[in-house]
Amino acid sequence: MLRILRHGFAVVLLTLLTQIGGLAWLLALALRRFLPWPGRLIFPALFVCVYAAATLVTHQVAPLFGRVPLRCFTSANLAVRTPIYCALNRNYVTPELKAAAEAYADHMASSFPGTTTLALDANFPFVTGFPLMPHLSHNDGRKLDLALYYRDDAGNFRNGETRSPLGYFAFQQPLANSPQPCANRKRFISLRWDLTWLQPLFPDWDIEPTRMKEALHWLSSEGRNHGIEKVFLEPHIPARLGISNDTIRFQGCRAARHDDHIHIQLR
């Protein structure tokens, strides 16, 4: 019974993390019976091989279901922040969103030569409505998180870098008199984590204002022509940059903070 529970837990966890990992685990369990070596010793390597093969197959099959992967290893203007997102199959979007994200990245590279735009969490490859935890809405291929552009304390732009290794959880703190709609609200059920204990571990970088202002301007104007309907960001960032547009919205106090990344979604 304990063994069944252990494998069941692994299947559920891997499914939640990668969507296809639970299936790969079950397939590896089935294949283990045909191996001449002790299953307990060989199983981890077998699972990795099965999962890698399943990921490659997913790259080829997902477009048939309306989603395509963002490239993981590329020198183009748009890059995934870390291969971890690709390894976990969290880099899938609709073809329309991929085209919009690439157009945005190309514009930023044209406006500021050499600038690399970083993509963070996107969506899983299959099944509309399947949750991409801990996000509330990344479940249909039409949502994508983008990293902020940063400068260090010497004022140098940090190209292709973010304050945290994943691009998340290093929050930009509001300046004095900035809008703070959640400052005095009680949060009983919420994903709005401040993670105060974690902040000192990240470099004390600020947003790069020139690139950030241009980014928000493009996303809320030309981005509409590419289908971008909403841009979620904490209000203190566009207020600081002097940007006001109906496309740029506050995600609400129960959702995760959005002053460590930009969330875009298609109509």
Short mmCIF file of C-alpha atoms in Angstrom, two decimals:
data_model
loop_
_atom_site.label_atom_id
_atom_site.label_comp_id
_atom_site.label_asym_id
_atom_site.label_seq_id
_atom_site.Cartn_x
_atom_site.Cartn_y
_atom_site.Cartn_z
CA MET A 1 0.00 0.00 0.00
CA LEU A 2 2.82 2.39 0.89
CA ARG A 3 4.43 1.73 -2.47
CA ILE A 4 1.18 2.51 -4.31
CA LEU A 5 0.77 5.73 -2.36
CA ARG A 6 4.35 6.73 -3.11
CA HIS A 7 3.93 6.21 -6.83
CA GLY A 8 0.52 7.88 -6.76
CA PHE A 9 1.99 10.94 -5.09
CA ALA A 10 4.79 11.06 -7.69
CA VAL A 11 2.28 10.85 -10.55
CA VAL A 12 0.11 13.64 -9.15
CA LEU A 13 3.08 15.90 -8.37
CA LEU A 14 4.71 15.41 -11.77
CA THR A 15 1.41 15.99 -13.54
CA LEU A 16 0.89 19.26 -11.70
CA LEU A 17 4.47 20.38 -12.38
CA THR A 18 4.88 19.30 -15.99
CA GLN A 19 1.53 17.98 -17.25
CA ILE A 20 3.15 14.98 -18.98
CA GLY A 21 5.46 13.88 -16.16
CA GLY A 22 2.88 11.67 -14.44
CA LEU A 23 2.25 9.77 -17.65
CA ALA A 24 6.00 9.39 -18.18
CA TRP A 25 6.31 7.99 -14.64
CA LEU A 26 3.62 5.39 -15.30
CA LEU A 27 5.20 4.42 -18.62
CA ALA A 28 8.61 4.07 -16.96
CA LEU A 29 7.04 1.78 -14.33
CA ALA A 30 5.60 -0.39 -17.09
CA LEU A 31 8.90 -0.57 -18.99
CA ARG A 32 10.87 -1.41 -15.87
CA ARG A 33 9.40 -4.90 -15.83
CA PHE A 34 11.18 -5.74 -19.07
CA LEU A 35 14.64 -4.70 -17.91
CA PRO A 36 17.17 -7.31 -16.80
CA TRP A 37 18.65 -5.01 -14.10
CA PRO A 38 17.18 -4.31 -10.65
CA GLY A 39 14.30 -1.89 -11.18
CA ARG A 40 14.94 0.21 -8.11
CA LEU A 41 18.46 1.05 -9.25
CA ILE A 42 17.68 1.75 -12.88
CA PHE A 43 14.29 3.42 -12.51
CA PRO A 44 15.47 7.05 -12.05
CA ALA A 45 17.52 6.91 -15.25
CA LEU A 46 14.69 5.13 -17.05
CA PHE A 47 12.22 7.81 -16.00
CA VAL A 48 14.51 10.61 -17.18
CA CYS A 49 14.86 8.93 -20.58
CA VAL A 50 11.12 8.36 -20.92
CA TYR A 51 10.36 11.93 -19.84
CA ALA A 52 12.91 13.37 -22.27
CA ALA A 53 11.42 11.33 -25.11
CA ALA A 54 7.91 12.40 -24.14
CA THR A 55 9.01 16.04 -24.14
CA LEU A 56 10.44 15.71 -27.65
CA VAL A 57 7.24 14.08 -28.85
CA THR A 58 5.21 16.84 -27.20
CA HIS A 59 7.13 19.46 -29.20
CA GLN A 60 5.97 17.78 -32.38
CA VAL A 61 2.40 16.99 -31.31
CA ALA A 62 1.37 20.14 -29.41
CA PRO A 63 0.93 22.27 -32.59
CA LEU A 64 -1.81 19.86 -33.66
CA PHE A 65 -3.68 21.00 -30.53
CA GLY A 66 -3.10 24.69 -31.14
CA ARG A 67 0.00 25.40 -29.07
CA VAL A 68 3.62 25.90 -30.01
CA PRO A 69 6.75 26.08 -27.82
CA LEU A 70 8.81 29.18 -27.28
CA ARG A 71 12.38 28.39 -28.18
CA CYS A 72 14.58 27.35 -25.30
CA PHE A 73 18.01 27.75 -26.84
CA THR A 74 18.22 30.64 -29.25
CA SER A 75 20.13 33.82 -29.96
CA ALA A 76 16.98 35.59 -31.12
CA ASN A 77 15.59 38.70 -29.45
CA LEU A 78 13.14 36.63 -27.39
CA ALA A 79 14.54 33.99 -25.04
CA VAL A 80 13.14 31.85 -22.24
CA ARG A 81 14.67 33.00 -18.95
CA THR A 82 15.88 29.54 -17.92
CA PRO A 83 15.77 26.05 -19.47
CA ILE A 84 13.86 24.96 -16.37
CA TYR A 85 10.67 26.34 -17.90
CA CYS A 86 11.26 24.28 -21.03
CA ALA A 87 12.17 21.15 -19.06
CA LEU A 88 8.86 21.49 -17.19
CA ASN A 89 6.89 22.09 -20.42
CA ARG A 90 5.76 25.53 -19.25
CA ASN A 91 6.79 27.33 -22.44
CA TYR A 92 3.78 26.74 -24.72
CA VAL A 93 1.56 29.42 -26.25
CA THR A 94 -0.81 29.78 -29.18
CA PRO A 95 0.82 30.70 -32.50
CA GLU A 96 -0.80 34.14 -32.26
CA LEU A 97 0.72 34.83 -28.85
CA LYS A 98 4.13 33.63 -30.00
CA ALA A 99 3.96 36.03 -32.95
CA ALA A 100 2.94 38.88 -30.64
CA ALA A 101 5.75 38.16 -28.17
CA GLU A 102 8.33 37.96 -30.96
CA ALA A 103 7.08 41.24 -32.45
CA TYR A 104 7.41 42.88 -29.04
CA ALA A 105 10.93 41.52 -28.55
CA ASP A 106 11.95 42.59 -32.06
CA HIS A 107 10.67 46.10 -31.38
CA MET A 108 12.64 46.34 -28.16
CA ALA A 109 15.79 45.10 -29.89
CA SER A 110 15.25 47.61 -32.69
CA SER A 111 14.68 50.49 -30.28
CA PHE A 112 17.57 49.44 -28.03
CA PRO A 113 20.05 47.37 -30.07
CA GLY A 114 21.24 44.22 -28.38
CA THR A 115 18.34 44.06 -25.93
CA THR A 116 17.11 40.56 -25.14
CA THR A 117 13.53 40.11 -23.93
CA LEU A 118 13.02 37.26 -21.49
CA ALA A 119 9.93 35.06 -21.31
CA LEU A 120 8.92 33.38 -18.06
CA ASP A 121 5.96 31.05 -17.46
CA ALA A 122 3.65 30.51 -20.41
CA ASN A 123 1.27 27.51 -20.52
CA PHE A 124 1.28 23.72 -20.70
CA PRO A 125 1.09 22.09 -24.14
CA PHE A 126 -2.34 20.44 -23.88
CA VAL A 127 -5.88 20.76 -22.51
CA THR A 128 -7.54 24.14 -22.06
CA GLY A 129 -8.39 24.65 -18.41
CA PHE A 130 -5.49 22.56 -17.09
CA PRO A 131 -3.92 24.73 -14.35
CA LEU A 132 -0.34 25.96 -14.49
CA MET A 133 0.29 26.33 -10.78
CA PRO A 134 0.57 28.74 -9.06
CA HIS A 135 -0.97 30.93 -11.77
CA LEU A 136 -4.71 31.49 -11.83
CA SER A 137 -5.17 31.96 -15.57
CA HIS A 138 -2.31 30.36 -17.56
CA ASN A 139 -4.49 27.53 -18.84
CA ASP A 140 -5.42 28.24 -22.45
CA GLY A 141 -2.20 29.10 -24.29
CA ARG A 142 -3.11 32.79 -24.45
CA LYS A 143 -1.15 34.04 -21.44
CA LEU A 144 2.55 34.75 -21.06
CA ASP A 145 4.73 36.34 -18.39
CA LEU A 146 7.60 38.56 -19.44
CA ALA A 147 10.54 39.67 -17.34
CA LEU A 148 11.12 43.27 -16.38
CA TYR A 149 14.14 45.12 -17.72
CA TYR A 150 16.68 45.95 -15.00
CA ARG A 151 19.65 48.19 -14.30
CA ASP A 152 22.14 47.67 -11.50
CA ASP A 153 23.02 50.12 -8.75
CA ALA A 154 25.67 51.64 -11.03
CA GLY A 155 23.03 52.42 -13.65
CA ASN A 156 24.13 49.74 -16.11
CA PHE A 157 21.46 47.83 -18.03
CA ARG A 158 21.55 44.11 -17.18
CA ASN A 159 20.80 42.52 -20.52
CA GLY A 160 19.32 39.03 -20.39
CA GLU A 161 19.33 39.03 -16.58
CA THR A 162 16.74 39.25 -13.84
CA ARG A 163 17.04 39.89 -10.13
CA SER A 164 16.03 36.31 -9.31
CA PRO A 165 17.14 33.14 -11.11
CA LEU A 166 13.57 32.38 -12.22
CA GLY A 167 12.53 35.96 -12.94
CA TYR A 168 9.91 35.83 -10.17
CA PHE A 169 9.62 36.80 -6.49
CA ALA A 170 12.12 39.71 -6.51
CA PHE A 171 9.53 42.45 -6.07
CA GLN A 172 10.00 46.10 -6.94
CA GLN A 173 8.90 48.05 -3.90
CA PRO A 174 6.63 51.07 -4.39
CA LEU A 175 8.17 54.50 -4.05
CA ALA A 176 6.79 57.02 -1.59
CA ASN A 177 3.27 58.19 -2.51
CA SER A 178 2.96 55.47 -5.20
CA PRO A 179 -0.39 53.70 -5.66
CA GLN A 180 -0.69 50.74 -3.27
CA PRO A 181 -4.25 49.38 -3.60
CA CYS A 182 -3.57 46.34 -1.38
CA ALA A 183 -1.68 48.08 1.42
CA ASN A 184 -4.43 47.90 4.06
CA ARG A 185 -6.46 44.94 2.89
CA LYS A 186 -6.82 41.75 4.86
CA ARG A 187 -5.95 38.65 2.84
CA PHE A 188 -7.50 35.44 4.05
CA ILE A 189 -7.32 33.50 0.79
CA SER A 190 -4.73 35.01 -1.50
CA LEU A 191 -1.72 34.28 -3.69
CA ARG A 192 -0.33 37.74 -3.00
CA TRP A 193 2.89 36.74 -1.26
CA ASP A 194 5.28 39.49 -0.22
CA LEU A 195 8.05 37.01 0.66
CA THR A 196 9.78 39.63 2.77
CA TRP A 197 12.28 37.08 4.10
CA LEU A 198 13.45 36.30 0.55
CA GLN A 199 14.05 39.84 -0.73
CA PRO A 200 17.51 40.40 0.83
CA LEU A 201 18.86 37.46 -1.19
CA PHE A 202 18.36 39.28 -4.50
CA PRO A 203 20.59 42.04 -5.93
CA ASP A 204 19.33 45.55 -5.28
CA TRP A 205 18.57 46.41 -8.89
CA ASP A 206 15.94 48.82 -10.15
CA ILE A 207 13.85 48.70 -13.30
CA GLU A 208 15.52 50.25 -16.34
CA PRO A 209 13.03 53.10 -16.90
CA THR A 210 13.70 53.89 -20.57
CA ARG A 211 13.18 50.32 -21.74
CA MET A 212 10.30 49.71 -19.35
CA LYS A 213 8.46 52.82 -20.54
CA GLU A 214 8.91 51.82 -24.18
CA ALA A 215 7.83 48.26 -23.39
CA LEU A 216 4.58 49.35 -21.76
CA HIS A 217 3.92 51.86 -24.52
CA TRP A 218 4.30 49.20 -27.22
CA LEU A 219 2.32 46.54 -25.39
CA SER A 220 -0.59 48.90 -24.79
CA SER A 221 -0.64 50.46 -28.27
CA GLU A 222 0.93 48.48 -31.11
CA GLY A 223 0.43 45.32 -29.09
CA ARG A 224 -3.32 45.66 -29.61
CA ASN A 225 -2.78 45.12 -33.32
CA HIS A 226 -1.21 41.78 -32.39
CA GLY A 227 -4.18 40.77 -30.27
CA ILE A 228 -2.88 41.80 -26.83
CA GLU A 229 -5.96 42.60 -24.76
CA LYS A 230 -4.62 42.93 -21.21
CA VAL A 231 -1.33 43.74 -19.53
CA PHE A 232 -1.25 43.06 -15.77
CA LEU A 233 1.20 45.06 -13.70
CA GLU A 234 1.28 46.57 -10.23
CA PRO A 235 -0.06 50.15 -10.47
CA HIS A 236 3.01 51.77 -8.95
CA ILE A 237 5.20 50.83 -11.95
CA PRO A 238 3.18 52.45 -14.79
CA ALA A 239 2.44 55.40 -12.48
CA ARG A 240 6.15 55.89 -11.90
CA LEU A 241 6.81 55.76 -15.63
CA GLY A 242 3.96 58.09 -16.54
CA ILE A 243 2.06 55.44 -18.50
CA SER A 244 -1.74 55.29 -18.38
CA ASN A 245 -3.74 53.05 -20.68
CA ASP A 246 -6.87 50.91 -20.48
CA THR A 247 -4.84 47.89 -21.59
CA ILE A 248 -2.57 48.09 -18.53
CA ARG A 249 -4.53 46.85 -15.55
CA PHE A 250 -4.19 45.82 -11.94
CA GLN A 251 -4.63 42.07 -11.42
CA GLY A 252 -6.32 42.40 -8.02
CA CYS A 253 -5.26 41.81 -4.44
CA ARG A 254 -5.91 38.06 -4.37
CA ALA A 255 -3.61 37.28 -7.30
CA ALA A 256 0.19 37.16 -7.12
CA ARG A 257 2.13 40.38 -7.11
CA HIS A 258 2.98 41.68 -10.56
CA ASP A 259 5.90 43.98 -9.84
CA ASP A 260 8.41 41.23 -10.59
CA HIS A 261 7.08 40.51 -14.10
CA ILE A 262 4.63 41.62 -16.80
CA HIS A 263 1.64 39.45 -17.63
CA ILE A 264 0.21 39.72 -21.14
CA GLN A 265 -2.76 37.93 -22.63
CA LEU A 266 -4.59 37.84 -25.94
CA ARG A 267 -8.25 38.61 -26.45
#
